[in-house]
Amino acid sequence: MGLAVYNTLTGKKEEVIPVEEGKIRLYTCGPTVYDYAHIGNLRTYIFEDVLKKSLKYLGYEVRHVMNITDVGHLESDADAGEDKMARGALREKKTVWEIARFYEEAFLDDCRLLNIEKPTVICRATEHINEMIEFISLLEKKGFTYSANGNIYFSIDKFPDYNNLARLSMEELRAGSRVEIDINKKNPLDFVLWFTNSKFSNQIMQWESPWGKGFPGWHIECSAMSVKYLGERIDIHCGGVDHIPVHHTNEIAQSESGLGHKWVNYWIHGEFLVMDNEKISKSKGDFLTVAKLIEKGYSALDFRYFCLQSRYRKQLAFNFDSLEDARKSLKRLRGRVRNIAESRNENETIDTVELKAYKDKFINQISDDLNLPNAFSVLSEVIRDGKLNNSEKLYLIEDFDRVMSLELSTETEIKSSIDSHWIEQLVEERNQARKEKNWARADEIRNLLLEQDIEIVDSKEGSTWRYR
Ligand code: AMP
Ligand code: ZN
């Protein structure tokens, strides 16, 4: 049996059957790089990482594409409000380009600390403007668009299956687009494919297009880039649940209208991380990041472990008491693994037939819509097992950790495995931040490295690093 997941599109748990045998084409919506990722965003990326690693564990070859939104995302997902990138630039007195590259790098740093594997392709919206223009032209040729007040809109009334993913009442769907009424829209749920100057007079990121100089709407980048890098039929597309009623609904409308056939077979959505029963939101300003958790003495992997203790389709309440419990429990687990590693003896042999029963148990759990809490129970059984020898136990622990990625057995070897290129880049970035008197970022990088037991040594000539 393959992996069964809850498919938002059908509302059922289904076994994933890929378009091409043995291969999975996976697209995950990436970050909008105008600020740090908050721990809620990161919960979603951790869930997607576990999904991808589970598929790989089951033997699939996974081609994973993730976009970086560095243009076009307005405050509301439904085209209203301020431009997010411009707001970041104004806040930090930098150019939008600097903001984009800085927060993209910060996001990738977070992912590295969380052991989130890099996608096969990471693609920036600003580097795919031509692909987007081509896609919009195709939609225009097929009669799905209209122009009003200089902007090009997608007409949802031309796409009868518009509500298939969200299955909401029109009232509920409209709630997503209520922030600001755009009188140019024929239907309030229509969305912008291309903005011209008419939207923001001071827009810095602008490109020539058949409709005038301007910039793309947010949704079109995912359709254009996924077709470029994954082809016309995708197996799995993911994101957080907030993407269901607007972003993903619009992605489907434009992609299937342009391609003329079904686009994605399985839509999988991660539920929110909440604090005090509220959604964590970047626009509220003060939000928790990985760097802030590290400042408070937690490691990024404590947070990963915390996330893996619950099912991805359930809301997860974050508070420091629960994170503390997670930290202690991960520490205990590693201690047990260390005891097992130290108690091995040379004469032990690994009987793979014996181990198969445990591997099957583990597979059953991850295949059941990524039941990670139960997968941890299988791990505990292995640790307690009276018949397995220590080498066999360690073999299984390392094998399961291919999915969990908590460095359960490599804690003592972490130092030597840290990518020195990554350290050099961070030291360089910190030197630059110090030149620009960006002390907050400089301190943040120092803490990031300290968390990995790497100390920065500052001198007049610049900074170097060493292991503590
Ligand atoms: P953004 O950078 O805002 O486009 O969001 C990046 C990802 O994080 C998207 O997949 C969102 O659906 C997801 N997301 C946003 N807020 C939360 C939250 N509080 N908990 C979990 N995922 C979230
Ligand atoms: Zn997307």
mmCIF file with all atom_site columns, N, CA and C and ligand atoms in Angstrom, residues 28-45 48 69 73 77 84 107 218 238-244 247-248 269-275 278-282 316, ligand 1:
data_model
loop_
_atom_site.group_PDB
_atom_site.id
_atom_site.type_symbol
_atom_site.label_atom_id
_atom_site.label_alt_id
_atom_site.label_comp_id
_atom_site.label_asym_id
_atom_site.label_entity_id
_atom_site.label_seq_id
_atom_site.pdbx_PDB_ins_code
_atom_site.Cartn_x
_atom_site.Cartn_y
_atom_site.Cartn_z
_atom_site.occupancy
_atom_site.B_iso_or_equiv
_atom_site.pdbx_formal_charge
_atom_site.auth_seq_id
_atom_site.auth_comp_id
_atom_site.auth_asym_id
_atom_site.auth_atom_id
_atom_site.pdbx_PDB_model_num
ATOM   1   N N   . THR A 1 28  ? 5.068  23.124 -3.607 1.00 0.00 ? 28  THR A N   1
ATOM   2   C CA  . THR A 1 28  ? 4.638  23.732 -2.343 1.00 0.00 ? 28  THR A CA  1
ATOM   3   C C   . THR A 1 28  ? 4.780  25.247 -2.463 1.00 0.00 ? 28  THR A C   1
ATOM   4   N N   . CYS A 1 29  ? 3.742  25.966 -2.025 1.00 0.00 ? 29  CYS A N   1
ATOM   5   C CA  . CYS A 1 29  ? 3.794  27.423 -2.102 1.00 0.00 ? 29  CYS A CA  1
ATOM   6   C C   . CYS A 1 29  ? 4.811  27.939 -1.092 1.00 0.00 ? 29  CYS A C   1
ATOM   7   N N   . GLY A 1 30  ? 5.722  28.761 -1.565 1.00 0.00 ? 30  GLY A N   1
ATOM   8   C CA  . GLY A 1 30  ? 6.815  29.239 -0.716 1.00 0.00 ? 30  GLY A CA  1
ATOM   9   C C   . GLY A 1 30  ? 6.493  30.555 -0.032 1.00 0.00 ? 30  GLY A C   1
ATOM   10  N N   . PRO A 1 31  ? 7.507  31.129 0.611  1.00 0.00 ? 31  PRO A N   1
ATOM   11  C CA  . PRO A 1 31  ? 7.257  32.324 1.426  1.00 0.00 ? 31  PRO A CA  1
ATOM   12  C C   . PRO A 1 31  ? 7.160  33.612 0.610  1.00 0.00 ? 31  PRO A C   1
ATOM   13  N N   . THR A 1 32  ? 6.446  34.577 1.185  1.00 0.00 ? 32  THR A N   1
ATOM   14  C CA  . THR A 1 32  ? 6.495  35.945 0.674  1.00 0.00 ? 32  THR A CA  1
ATOM   15  C C   . THR A 1 32  ? 7.583  36.627 1.483  1.00 0.00 ? 32  THR A C   1
ATOM   16  N N   . VAL A 1 33  ? 8.653  37.046 0.792  1.00 0.00 ? 33  VAL A N   1
ATOM   17  C CA  . VAL A 1 33  ? 9.876  37.404 1.518  1.00 0.00 ? 33  VAL A CA  1
ATOM   18  C C   . VAL A 1 33  ? 9.945  38.902 1.862  1.00 0.00 ? 33  VAL A C   1
ATOM   19  N N   . TYR A 1 34  ? 9.040  39.340 2.709  1.00 0.00 ? 34  TYR A N   1
ATOM   20  C CA  . TYR A 1 34  ? 9.059  40.758 3.138  1.00 0.00 ? 34  TYR A CA  1
ATOM   21  C C   . TYR A 1 34  ? 9.331  40.863 4.636  1.00 0.00 ? 34  TYR A C   1
ATOM   22  N N   . ASP A 1 35  ? 9.497  39.702 5.285  1.00 0.00 ? 35  ASP A N   1
ATOM   23  C CA  . ASP A 1 35  ? 9.773  39.686 6.719  1.00 0.00 ? 35  ASP A CA  1
ATOM   24  C C   . ASP A 1 35  ? 10.257 38.269 7.051  1.00 0.00 ? 35  ASP A C   1
ATOM   25  N N   . TYR A 1 36  ? 10.671 38.066 8.314  1.00 0.00 ? 36  TYR A N   1
ATOM   26  C CA  . TYR A 1 36  ? 11.064 36.710 8.707  1.00 0.00 ? 36  TYR A CA  1
ATOM   27  C C   . TYR A 1 36  ? 9.855  35.783 8.649  1.00 0.00 ? 36  TYR A C   1
ATOM   28  N N   . ALA A 1 37  ? 10.108 34.492 8.481  1.00 0.00 ? 37  ALA A N   1
ATOM   29  C CA  . ALA A 1 37  ? 9.023  33.512 8.595  1.00 0.00 ? 37  ALA A CA  1
ATOM   30  C C   . ALA A 1 37  ? 8.688  33.384 10.073 1.00 0.00 ? 37  ALA A C   1
ATOM   31  N N   . HIS A 1 38  ? 7.393  33.345 10.416 1.00 0.00 ? 38  HIS A N   1
ATOM   32  C CA  . HIS A 1 38  ? 7.055  33.099 11.815 1.00 0.00 ? 38  HIS A CA  1
ATOM   33  C C   . HIS A 1 38  ? 6.904  31.590 12.040 1.00 0.00 ? 38  HIS A C   1
ATOM   34  N N   . ILE A 1 39  ? 6.823  31.207 13.307 1.00 0.00 ? 39  ILE A N   1
ATOM   35  C CA  . ILE A 1 39  ? 6.838  29.773 13.593 1.00 0.00 ? 39  ILE A CA  1
ATOM   36  C C   . ILE A 1 39  ? 5.603  29.057 13.036 1.00 0.00 ? 39  ILE A C   1
ATOM   37  N N   . GLY A 1 40  ? 4.540  29.816 12.770 1.00 0.00 ? 40  GLY A N   1
ATOM   38  C CA  . GLY A 1 40  ? 3.352  29.237 12.128 1.00 0.00 ? 40  GLY A CA  1
ATOM   39  C C   . GLY A 1 40  ? 3.676  28.834 10.696 1.00 0.00 ? 40  GLY A C   1
ATOM   40  N N   . ASN A 1 41  ? 4.266  29.769 9.947  1.00 0.00 ? 41  ASN A N   1
ATOM   41  C CA  . ASN A 1 41  ? 4.693  29.444 8.579  1.00 0.00 ? 41  ASN A CA  1
ATOM   42  C C   . ASN A 1 41  ? 5.568  28.192 8.609  1.00 0.00 ? 41  ASN A C   1
ATOM   43  N N   . LEU A 1 42  ? 6.493  28.173 9.590  1.00 0.00 ? 42  LEU A N   1
ATOM   44  C CA  . LEU A 1 42  ? 7.471  27.089 9.604  1.00 0.00 ? 42  LEU A CA  1
ATOM   45  C C   . LEU A 1 42  ? 6.826  25.749 9.931  1.00 0.00 ? 42  LEU A C   1
ATOM   46  N N   . ARG A 1 43  ? 5.728  25.776 10.687 1.00 0.00 ? 43  ARG A N   1
ATOM   47  C CA  . ARG A 1 43  ? 5.019  24.516 10.922 1.00 0.00 ? 43  ARG A CA  1
ATOM   48  C C   . ARG A 1 43  ? 4.586  23.928 9.577  1.00 0.00 ? 43  ARG A C   1
ATOM   49  N N   . THR A 1 44  ? 4.089  24.789 8.698  1.00 0.00 ? 44  THR A N   1
ATOM   50  C CA  . THR A 1 44  ? 3.644  24.296 7.389  1.00 0.00 ? 44  THR A CA  1
ATOM   51  C C   . THR A 1 44  ? 4.816  23.714 6.595  1.00 0.00 ? 44  THR A C   1
ATOM   52  N N   . TYR A 1 45  ? 5.969  24.394 6.623  1.00 0.00 ? 45  TYR A N   1
ATOM   53  C CA  . TYR A 1 45  ? 7.117  23.862 5.867  1.00 0.00 ? 45  TYR A CA  1
ATOM   54  C C   . TYR A 1 45  ? 7.636  22.556 6.480  1.00 0.00 ? 45  TYR A C   1
ATOM   55  N N   . GLU A 1 48  ? 5.353  19.835 5.244  1.00 0.00 ? 48  GLU A N   1
ATOM   56  C CA  . GLU A 1 48  ? 5.646  19.501 3.840  1.00 0.00 ? 48  GLU A CA  1
ATOM   57  C C   . GLU A 1 48  ? 6.940  18.686 3.731  1.00 0.00 ? 48  GLU A C   1
ATOM   58  N N   . THR A 1 69  ? 7.968  34.197 -3.333 1.00 0.00 ? 69  THR A N   1
ATOM   59  C CA  . THR A 1 69  ? 7.181  35.352 -3.770 1.00 0.00 ? 69  THR A CA  1
ATOM   60  C C   . THR A 1 69  ? 7.941  36.618 -3.408 1.00 0.00 ? 69  THR A C   1
ATOM   61  N N   . HIS A 1 73  ? 2.434  40.264 -4.094 1.00 0.00 ? 73  HIS A N   1
ATOM   62  C CA  . HIS A 1 73  ? 1.530  39.812 -3.038 1.00 0.00 ? 73  HIS A CA  1
ATOM   63  C C   . HIS A 1 73  ? 1.052  41.029 -2.237 1.00 0.00 ? 73  HIS A C   1
ATOM   64  N N   . ASP A 1 77  ? -4.950 38.445 0.283  1.00 0.00 ? 77  ASP A N   1
ATOM   65  C CA  . ASP A 1 77  ? -4.663 37.527 -0.816 1.00 0.00 ? 77  ASP A CA  1
ATOM   66  C C   . ASP A 1 77  ? -5.542 37.827 -2.024 1.00 0.00 ? 77  ASP A C   1
ATOM   67  N N   . LYS A 1 84  ? 3.040  44.011 -0.046 1.00 0.00 ? 84  LYS A N   1
ATOM   68  C CA  . LYS A 1 84  ? 3.810  43.508 1.103  1.00 0.00 ? 84  LYS A CA  1
ATOM   69  C C   . LYS A 1 84  ? 5.301  43.830 0.993  1.00 0.00 ? 84  LYS A C   1
ATOM   70  N N   . PHE A 1 107 ? 15.062 32.969 5.432  1.00 0.00 ? 107 PHE A N   1
ATOM   71  C CA  . PHE A 1 107 ? 14.139 31.826 5.395  1.00 0.00 ? 107 PHE A CA  1
ATOM   72  C C   . PHE A 1 107 ? 14.911 30.522 5.154  1.00 0.00 ? 107 PHE A C   1
ATOM   73  N N   . TRP A 1 218 ? -0.591 38.062 -7.601 1.00 0.00 ? 218 TRP A N   1
ATOM   74  C CA  . TRP A 1 218 ? 0.161  37.072 -6.823 1.00 0.00 ? 218 TRP A CA  1
ATOM   75  C C   . TRP A 1 218 ? -0.007 35.646 -7.336 1.00 0.00 ? 218 TRP A C   1
ATOM   76  N N   . CYS A 1 238 ? 0.786  21.616 -2.095 1.00 0.00 ? 238 CYS A N   1
ATOM   77  C CA  . CYS A 1 238 ? 0.541  21.861 -0.654 1.00 0.00 ? 238 CYS A CA  1
ATOM   78  C C   . CYS A 1 238 ? 0.591  23.332 -0.294 1.00 0.00 ? 238 CYS A C   1
ATOM   79  N N   . GLY A 1 239 ? 0.134  23.593 0.913  1.00 0.00 ? 239 GLY A N   1
ATOM   80  C CA  . GLY A 1 239 ? 0.215  24.922 1.521  1.00 0.00 ? 239 GLY A CA  1
ATOM   81  C C   . GLY A 1 239 ? -0.540 24.873 2.840  1.00 0.00 ? 239 GLY A C   1
ATOM   82  N N   . GLY A 1 240 ? -0.657 26.031 3.471  1.00 0.00 ? 240 GLY A N   1
ATOM   83  C CA  . GLY A 1 240 ? -1.455 26.098 4.696  1.00 0.00 ? 240 GLY A CA  1
ATOM   84  C C   . GLY A 1 240 ? -2.928 26.225 4.359  1.00 0.00 ? 240 GLY A C   1
ATOM   85  N N   . VAL A 1 241 ? -3.798 25.942 5.341  1.00 0.00 ? 241 VAL A N   1
ATOM   86  C CA  . VAL A 1 241 ? -5.246 25.943 5.083  1.00 0.00 ? 241 VAL A CA  1
ATOM   87  C C   . VAL A 1 241 ? -5.776 27.303 4.621  1.00 0.00 ? 241 VAL A C   1
ATOM   88  N N   . ASP A 1 242 ? -5.081 28.380 4.994  1.00 0.00 ? 242 ASP A N   1
ATOM   89  C CA  . ASP A 1 242 ? -5.551 29.708 4.570  1.00 0.00 ? 242 ASP A CA  1
ATOM   90  C C   . ASP A 1 242 ? -5.520 29.858 3.044  1.00 0.00 ? 242 ASP A C   1
ATOM   91  N N   . HIS A 1 243 ? -4.741 29.019 2.380  1.00 0.00 ? 243 HIS A N   1
ATOM   92  C CA  . HIS A 1 243 ? -4.645 29.126 0.916  1.00 0.00 ? 243 HIS A CA  1
ATOM   93  C C   . HIS A 1 243 ? -5.834 28.486 0.191  1.00 0.00 ? 243 HIS A C   1
ATOM   94  N N   . ILE A 1 244 ? -6.639 27.712 0.912  1.00 0.00 ? 244 ILE A N   1
ATOM   95  C CA  . ILE A 1 244 ? -7.711 26.977 0.207  1.00 0.00 ? 244 ILE A CA  1
ATOM   96  C C   . ILE A 1 244 ? -8.699 27.917 -0.511 1.00 0.00 ? 244 ILE A C   1
ATOM   97  N N   . HIS A 1 247 ? -6.068 31.661 -2.690 1.00 0.00 ? 247 HIS A N   1
ATOM   98  C CA  . HIS A 1 247 ? -4.874 31.424 -3.521 1.00 0.00 ? 247 HIS A CA  1
ATOM   99  C C   . HIS A 1 247 ? -4.967 30.123 -4.327 1.00 0.00 ? 247 HIS A C   1
ATOM   100 N N   . HIS A 1 248 ? -5.257 29.026 -3.660 1.00 0.00 ? 248 HIS A N   1
ATOM   101 C CA  . HIS A 1 248 ? -5.274 27.755 -4.394 1.00 0.00 ? 248 HIS A CA  1
ATOM   102 C C   . HIS A 1 248 ? -6.492 27.643 -5.304 1.00 0.00 ? 248 HIS A C   1
ATOM   103 N N   . HIS A 1 269 ? -3.326 20.181 2.727  1.00 0.00 ? 269 HIS A N   1
ATOM   104 C CA  . HIS A 1 269 ? -3.187 21.444 3.458  1.00 0.00 ? 269 HIS A CA  1
ATOM   105 C C   . HIS A 1 269 ? -2.877 21.222 4.935  1.00 0.00 ? 269 HIS A C   1
ATOM   106 N N   . GLY A 1 270 ? -1.936 22.008 5.426  1.00 0.00 ? 270 GLY A N   1
ATOM   107 C CA  . GLY A 1 270 ? -1.557 21.933 6.842  1.00 0.00 ? 270 GLY A CA  1
ATOM   108 C C   . GLY A 1 270 ? -2.376 22.922 7.656  1.00 0.00 ? 270 GLY A C   1
ATOM   109 N N   . GLU A 1 271 ? -2.817 22.464 8.844  1.00 0.00 ? 271 GLU A N   1
ATOM   110 C CA  . GLU A 1 271 ? -3.586 23.366 9.720  1.00 0.00 ? 271 GLU A CA  1
ATOM   111 C C   . GLU A 1 271 ? -2.649 24.364 10.403 1.00 0.00 ? 271 GLU A C   1
ATOM   112 N N   . PHE A 1 272 ? -3.254 25.352 11.024 1.00 0.00 ? 272 PHE A N   1
ATOM   113 C CA  . PHE A 1 272 ? -2.494 26.454 11.608 1.00 0.00 ? 272 PHE A CA  1
ATOM   114 C C   . PHE A 1 272 ? -1.864 26.131 12.961 1.00 0.00 ? 272 PHE A C   1
ATOM   115 N N   . LEU A 1 273 ? -0.773 26.798 13.202 1.00 0.00 ? 273 LEU A N   1
ATOM   116 C CA  . LEU A 1 273 ? -0.223 26.894 14.547 1.00 0.00 ? 273 LEU A CA  1
ATOM   117 C C   . LEU A 1 273 ? -0.878 28.140 15.138 1.00 0.00 ? 273 LEU A C   1
ATOM   118 N N   . VAL A 1 274 ? -1.423 28.007 16.329 1.00 0.00 ? 274 VAL A N   1
ATOM   119 C CA  . VAL A 1 274 ? -2.107 29.169 16.921 1.00 0.00 ? 274 VAL A CA  1
ATOM   120 C C   . VAL A 1 274 ? -1.489 29.512 18.271 1.00 0.00 ? 274 VAL A C   1
ATOM   121 N N   . MET A 1 275 ? -1.626 30.769 18.637 1.00 0.00 ? 275 MET A N   1
ATOM   122 C CA  . MET A 1 275 ? -1.165 31.206 19.964 1.00 0.00 ? 275 MET A CA  1
ATOM   123 C C   . MET A 1 275 ? -2.325 31.900 20.626 1.00 0.00 ? 275 MET A C   1
ATOM   124 N N   . GLU A 1 278 ? -5.406 32.413 18.690 1.00 0.00 ? 278 GLU A N   1
ATOM   125 C CA  . GLU A 1 278 ? -5.456 33.357 17.564 1.00 0.00 ? 278 GLU A CA  1
ATOM   126 C C   . GLU A 1 278 ? -4.472 32.914 16.508 1.00 0.00 ? 278 GLU A C   1
ATOM   127 N N   . LYS A 1 279 ? -4.768 33.287 15.274 1.00 0.00 ? 279 LYS A N   1
ATOM   128 C CA  . LYS A 1 279 ? -3.847 33.022 14.179 1.00 0.00 ? 279 LYS A CA  1
ATOM   129 C C   . LYS A 1 279 ? -2.580 33.869 14.398 1.00 0.00 ? 279 LYS A C   1
ATOM   130 N N   . ILE A 1 280 ? -1.419 33.286 14.119 1.00 0.00 ? 280 ILE A N   1
ATOM   131 C CA  . ILE A 1 280 ? -0.192 34.092 14.216 1.00 0.00 ? 280 ILE A CA  1
ATOM   132 C C   . ILE A 1 280 ? -0.086 34.872 12.916 1.00 0.00 ? 280 ILE A C   1
ATOM   133 N N   . SER A 1 281 ? 0.143  36.145 13.029 1.00 0.00 ? 281 SER A N   1
ATOM   134 C CA  . SER A 1 281 ? 0.129  36.908 11.789 1.00 0.00 ? 281 SER A CA  1
ATOM   135 C C   . SER A 1 281 ? 1.301  37.884 11.737 1.00 0.00 ? 281 SER A C   1
ATOM   136 N N   . LYS A 1 282 ? 1.941  37.946 10.559 1.00 0.00 ? 282 LYS A N   1
ATOM   137 C CA  . LYS A 1 282 ? 3.090  38.832 10.418 1.00 0.00 ? 282 LYS A CA  1
ATOM   138 C C   . LYS A 1 282 ? 2.668  40.286 10.554 1.00 0.00 ? 282 LYS A C   1
ATOM   139 N N   . LEU A 1 316 ? -2.609 23.422 16.085 1.00 0.00 ? 316 LEU A N   1
ATOM   140 C CA  . LEU A 1 316 ? -1.660 23.148 17.157 1.00 0.00 ? 316 LEU A CA  1
ATOM   141 C C   . LEU A 1 316 ? -1.471 24.432 17.954 1.00 0.00 ? 316 LEU A C   1
HETATM 142 P P1  . AMP B 2 .   ? 3.282  33.359 3.462  1.00 0.00 ? 1   AMP B P1  1
HETATM 143 O O1  . AMP B 2 .   ? 4.762  33.606 3.573  1.00 0.00 ? 1   AMP B O1  1
HETATM 144 O O2  . AMP B 2 .   ? 2.465  34.320 4.241  1.00 0.00 ? 1   AMP B O2  1
HETATM 145 O O3  . AMP B 2 .   ? 2.828  33.255 2.035  1.00 0.00 ? 1   AMP B O3  1
HETATM 146 O O4  . AMP B 2 .   ? 2.977  31.944 4.151  1.00 0.00 ? 1   AMP B O4  1
HETATM 147 C C1  . AMP B 2 .   ? 3.802  30.822 4.008  1.00 0.00 ? 1   AMP B C1  1
HETATM 148 C C2  . AMP B 2 .   ? 3.083  29.544 4.387  1.00 0.00 ? 1   AMP B C2  1
HETATM 149 O O5  . AMP B 2 .   ? 2.715  29.536 5.769  1.00 0.00 ? 1   AMP B O5  1
HETATM 150 C C3  . AMP B 2 .   ? 1.781  29.325 3.635  1.00 0.00 ? 1   AMP B C3  1
HETATM 151 O O6  . AMP B 2 .   ? 1.704  27.957 3.234  1.00 0.00 ? 1   AMP B O6  1
HETATM 152 C C4  . AMP B 2 .   ? 0.692  29.647 4.646  1.00 0.00 ? 1   AMP B C4  1
HETATM 153 O O7  . AMP B 2 .   ? -0.482 28.934 4.368  1.00 0.00 ? 1   AMP B O7  1
HETATM 154 C C5  . AMP B 2 .   ? 1.343  29.163 5.923  1.00 0.00 ? 1   AMP B C5  1
HETATM 155 N N1  . AMP B 2 .   ? 0.860  29.790 7.172  1.00 0.00 ? 1   AMP B N1  1
HETATM 156 C C6  . AMP B 2 .   ? 0.580  31.093 7.404  1.00 0.00 ? 1   AMP B C6  1
HETATM 157 N N2  . AMP B 2 .   ? 0.221  31.287 8.710  1.00 0.00 ? 1   AMP B N2  1
HETATM 158 C C7  . AMP B 2 .   ? 0.301  30.076 9.323  1.00 0.00 ? 1   AMP B C7  1
HETATM 159 C C8  . AMP B 2 .   ? 0.074  29.594 10.678 1.00 0.00 ? 1   AMP B C8  1
HETATM 160 N N3  . AMP B 2 .   ? -0.276 30.398 11.669 1.00 0.00 ? 1   AMP B N3  1
HETATM 161 N N4  . AMP B 2 .   ? 0.245  28.269 10.912 1.00 0.00 ? 1   AMP B N4  1
HETATM 162 C C9  . AMP B 2 .   ? 0.627  27.426 9.936  1.00 0.00 ? 1   AMP B C9  1
HETATM 163 N N5  . AMP B 2 .   ? 0.868  27.816 8.657  1.00 0.00 ? 1   AMP B N5  1
HETATM 164 C C10 . AMP B 2 .   ? 0.705  29.110 8.343  1.00 0.00 ? 1   AMP B C10 1
#
